[in-house]
Amino acid sequence: MAQKTKPKTNTPPERILVERIQTGVRLEKRLLKVLKGLAEYHDMTLGDLLEGIVLHAFDGRHPFGDETRQRIADLKRIYKLDLDADASHRLLEAEDRETVAKQVPQQRKK
């Protein structure tokens, strides 16, 4: 006996009214290029893409399916993005390199 399935409705999901603000976030250059490329691929704004990624992450869910992860891999290769999650706490801007170098005690020559 065939199981009955719920008929699919064409009603759009309930919309949620939000207030958005403009922000001046700084991101690694190649990472931003990959994000912009991915947003373009999905025909959405960069802000919408970032909101989706963050909301999924907050719920402990992966925001992308297999096809999108392959597209991300392609974009990372195109833009020479060789960073991964392990790099997230080790990123250092070129301007900060001198400051860090001054903080690290130099070994004295014997």
PDB file of C-alpha atoms in Angstrom:
ATOM      1  CA  MET A   1       0.000   0.000   0.000  1.00  0.00           C
ATOM      2  CA  ALA A   2       1.406   3.397  -0.999  1.00  0.00           C
ATOM      3  CA  GLN A   3       1.889   5.927   1.752  1.00  0.00           C
ATOM      4  CA  LYS A   4       0.142   9.235   1.428  1.00  0.00           C
ATOM      5  CA  THR A   5       2.429  12.233   1.325  1.00  0.00           C
ATOM      6  CA  LYS A   6       1.523  15.767   2.191  1.00  0.00           C
ATOM      7  CA  PRO A   7       0.883  17.798  -0.926  1.00  0.00           C
ATOM      8  CA  LYS A   8       3.453  20.504  -1.452  1.00  0.00           C
ATOM      9  CA  THR A   9       2.074  23.982  -1.115  1.00  0.00           C
ATOM     10  CA  ASN A  10       3.320  26.883  -3.106  1.00  0.00           C
ATOM     11  CA  THR A  11       2.835  29.347  -0.293  1.00  0.00           C
ATOM     12  CA  PRO A  12       5.986  31.290   0.480  1.00  0.00           C
ATOM     13  CA  PRO A  13       7.484  30.931   3.962  1.00  0.00           C
ATOM     14  CA  GLU A  14       6.512  33.517   6.547  1.00  0.00           C
ATOM     15  CA  ARG A  15       8.770  36.550   6.283  1.00  0.00           C
ATOM     16  CA  ILE A  16      10.592  37.904   9.339  1.00  0.00           C
ATOM     17  CA  LEU A  17      10.972  41.644   9.728  1.00  0.00           C
ATOM     18  CA  VAL A  18      14.494  42.626  10.813  1.00  0.00           C
ATOM     19  CA  GLU A  19      16.533  45.806  11.180  1.00  0.00           C
ATOM     20  CA  ARG A  20      19.843  45.758   9.342  1.00  0.00           C
ATOM     21  CA  ILE A  21      22.745  48.131   9.933  1.00  0.00           C
ATOM     22  CA  GLN A  22      25.774  48.971   7.842  1.00  0.00           C
ATOM     23  CA  THR A  23      29.047  47.697   9.301  1.00  0.00           C
ATOM     24  CA  GLY A  24      32.696  48.159   8.516  1.00  0.00           C
ATOM     25  CA  VAL A  25      34.027  44.628   8.923  1.00  0.00           C
ATOM     26  CA  ARG A  26      37.608  43.859   7.875  1.00  0.00           C
ATOM     27  CA  LEU A  27      38.241  40.464   6.261  1.00  0.00           C
ATOM     28  CA  GLU A  28      41.205  38.728   4.697  1.00  0.00           C
ATOM     29  CA  LYS A  29      41.296  39.790   1.042  1.00  0.00           C
ATOM     30  CA  ARG A  30      41.144  36.352  -0.608  1.00  0.00           C
ATOM     31  CA  LEU A  31      38.464  35.167   1.811  1.00  0.00           C
ATOM     32  CA  LEU A  32      36.299  38.131   0.840  1.00  0.00           C
ATOM     33  CA  LYS A  33      36.791  37.335  -2.853  1.00  0.00           C
ATOM     34  CA  VAL A  34      35.603  33.762  -2.286  1.00  0.00           C
ATOM     35  CA  LEU A  35      32.588  34.987  -0.293  1.00  0.00           C
ATOM     36  CA  LYS A  36      31.667  37.530  -2.972  1.00  0.00           C
ATOM     37  CA  GLY A  37      32.014  34.869  -5.668  1.00  0.00           C
ATOM     38  CA  LEU A  38      29.814  32.493  -3.697  1.00  0.00           C
ATOM     39  CA  ALA A  39      27.174  35.187  -3.130  1.00  0.00           C
ATOM     40  CA  GLU A  40      27.193  35.952  -6.850  1.00  0.00           C
ATOM     41  CA  TYR A  41      26.871  32.242  -7.670  1.00  0.00           C
ATOM     42  CA  HIS A  42      23.765  32.038  -5.464  1.00  0.00           C
ATOM     43  CA  ASP A  43      22.448  35.385  -6.792  1.00  0.00           C
ATOM     44  CA  MET A  44      22.319  36.930  -3.325  1.00  0.00           C
ATOM     45  CA  THR A  45      23.995  39.791  -1.519  1.00  0.00           C
ATOM     46  CA  LEU A  46      27.148  39.290   0.507  1.00  0.00           C
ATOM     47  CA  GLY A  47      25.220  40.358   3.620  1.00  0.00           C
ATOM     48  CA  ASP A  48      22.514  37.742   3.020  1.00  0.00           C
ATOM     49  CA  LEU A  49      25.178  35.059   2.538  1.00  0.00           C
ATOM     50  CA  LEU A  50      26.970  36.021   5.765  1.00  0.00           C
ATOM     51  CA  GLU A  51      23.718  36.108   7.727  1.00  0.00           C
ATOM     52  CA  GLY A  52      22.890  32.609   6.511  1.00  0.00           C
ATOM     53  CA  ILE A  53      26.336  31.262   7.355  1.00  0.00           C
ATOM     54  CA  VAL A  54      26.251  32.747  10.859  1.00  0.00           C
ATOM     55  CA  LEU A  55      22.697  31.598  11.633  1.00  0.00           C
ATOM     56  CA  HIS A  56      23.585  28.053  10.557  1.00  0.00           C
ATOM     57  CA  ALA A  57      26.790  28.146  12.625  1.00  0.00           C
ATOM     58  CA  PHE A  58      24.913  29.390  15.696  1.00  0.00           C
ATOM     59  CA  ASP A  59      22.618  26.354  15.377  1.00  0.00           C
ATOM     60  CA  GLY A  60      25.582  23.991  14.912  1.00  0.00           C
ATOM     61  CA  ARG A  61      24.497  23.233  11.348  1.00  0.00           C
ATOM     62  CA  HIS A  62      26.581  23.190   8.182  1.00  0.00           C
ATOM     63  CA  PRO A  63      25.382  25.987   5.881  1.00  0.00           C
ATOM     64  CA  PHE A  64      26.371  24.342   2.585  1.00  0.00           C
ATOM     65  CA  GLY A  65      25.515  21.223   0.653  1.00  0.00           C
ATOM     66  CA  ASP A  66      27.905  19.145  -1.433  1.00  0.00           C
ATOM     67  CA  GLU A  67      27.462  21.186  -4.620  1.00  0.00           C
ATOM     68  CA  THR A  68      28.145  24.487  -2.861  1.00  0.00           C
ATOM     69  CA  ARG A  69      31.194  23.063  -1.044  1.00  0.00           C
ATOM     70  CA  GLN A  70      32.580  22.056  -4.458  1.00  0.00           C
ATOM     71  CA  ARG A  71      31.950  25.594  -5.728  1.00  0.00           C
ATOM     72  CA  ILE A  72      33.758  26.959  -2.652  1.00  0.00           C
ATOM     73  CA  ALA A  73      36.733  24.675  -3.376  1.00  0.00           C
ATOM     74  CA  ASP A  74      36.790  25.993  -6.961  1.00  0.00           C
ATOM     75  CA  LEU A  75      36.678  29.618  -5.793  1.00  0.00           C
ATOM     76  CA  LYS A  76      39.409  28.980  -3.197  1.00  0.00           C
ATOM     77  CA  ARG A  77      41.622  27.588  -5.940  1.00  0.00           C
ATOM     78  CA  ILE A  78      40.859  30.511  -8.292  1.00  0.00           C
ATOM     79  CA  TYR A  79      41.641  33.115  -5.612  1.00  0.00           C
ATOM     80  CA  LYS A  80      44.554  31.159  -4.133  1.00  0.00           C
ATOM     81  CA  LEU A  81      42.920  30.958  -0.686  1.00  0.00           C
ATOM     82  CA  ASP A  82      44.949  28.384   1.227  1.00  0.00           C
ATOM     83  CA  LEU A  83      43.534  29.169   4.683  1.00  0.00           C
ATOM     84  CA  ASP A  84      41.324  26.793   6.652  1.00  0.00           C
ATOM     85  CA  ALA A  85      39.602  26.851  10.042  1.00  0.00           C
ATOM     86  CA  ASP A  86      42.894  26.058  11.809  1.00  0.00           C
ATOM     87  CA  ALA A  87      44.259  29.402  10.603  1.00  0.00           C
ATOM     88  CA  SER A  88      41.429  31.439  12.143  1.00  0.00           C
ATOM     89  CA  HIS A  89      43.269  32.335  15.376  1.00  0.00           C
ATOM     90  CA  ARG A  90      46.695  32.764  13.773  1.00  0.00           C
ATOM     91  CA  LEU A  91      46.017  35.494  11.194  1.00  0.00           C
ATOM     92  CA  LEU A  92      48.360  38.462  11.442  1.00  0.00           C
ATOM     93  CA  GLU A  93      48.196  41.630   9.383  1.00  0.00           C
ATOM     94  CA  ALA A  94      51.383  42.879   7.759  1.00  0.00           C
ATOM     95  CA  GLU A  95      51.203  46.115   9.805  1.00  0.00           C
ATOM     96  CA  ASP A  96      51.094  44.076  13.033  1.00  0.00           C
ATOM     97  CA  ARG A  97      54.163  41.991  12.195  1.00  0.00           C
ATOM     98  CA  GLU A  98      56.569  44.679  13.459  1.00  0.00           C
ATOM     99  CA  THR A  99      54.669  45.066  16.736  1.00  0.00           C
ATOM    100  CA  VAL A 100      54.746  41.322  17.378  1.00  0.00           C
ATOM    101  CA  ALA A 101      58.429  41.130  16.478  1.00  0.00           C
ATOM    102  CA  LYS A 102      59.199  43.757  19.133  1.00  0.00           C
ATOM    103  CA  GLN A 103      57.245  41.800  21.755  1.00  0.00           C
ATOM    104  CA  VAL A 104      59.141  38.542  21.188  1.00  0.00           C
ATOM    105  CA  PRO A 105      62.452  38.609  23.062  1.00  0.00           C
ATOM    106  CA  GLN A 106      65.341  38.047  20.732  1.00  0.00           C
ATOM    107  CA  GLN A 107      67.901  35.398  21.639  1.00  0.00           C
ATOM    108  CA  ARG A 108      71.289  36.827  22.472  1.00  0.00           C
ATOM    109  CA  LYS A 109      74.340  35.635  20.607  1.00  0.00           C
ATOM    110  CA  LYS A 110      76.878  33.781  22.736  1.00  0.00           C
TER     111      LYS A 110
END
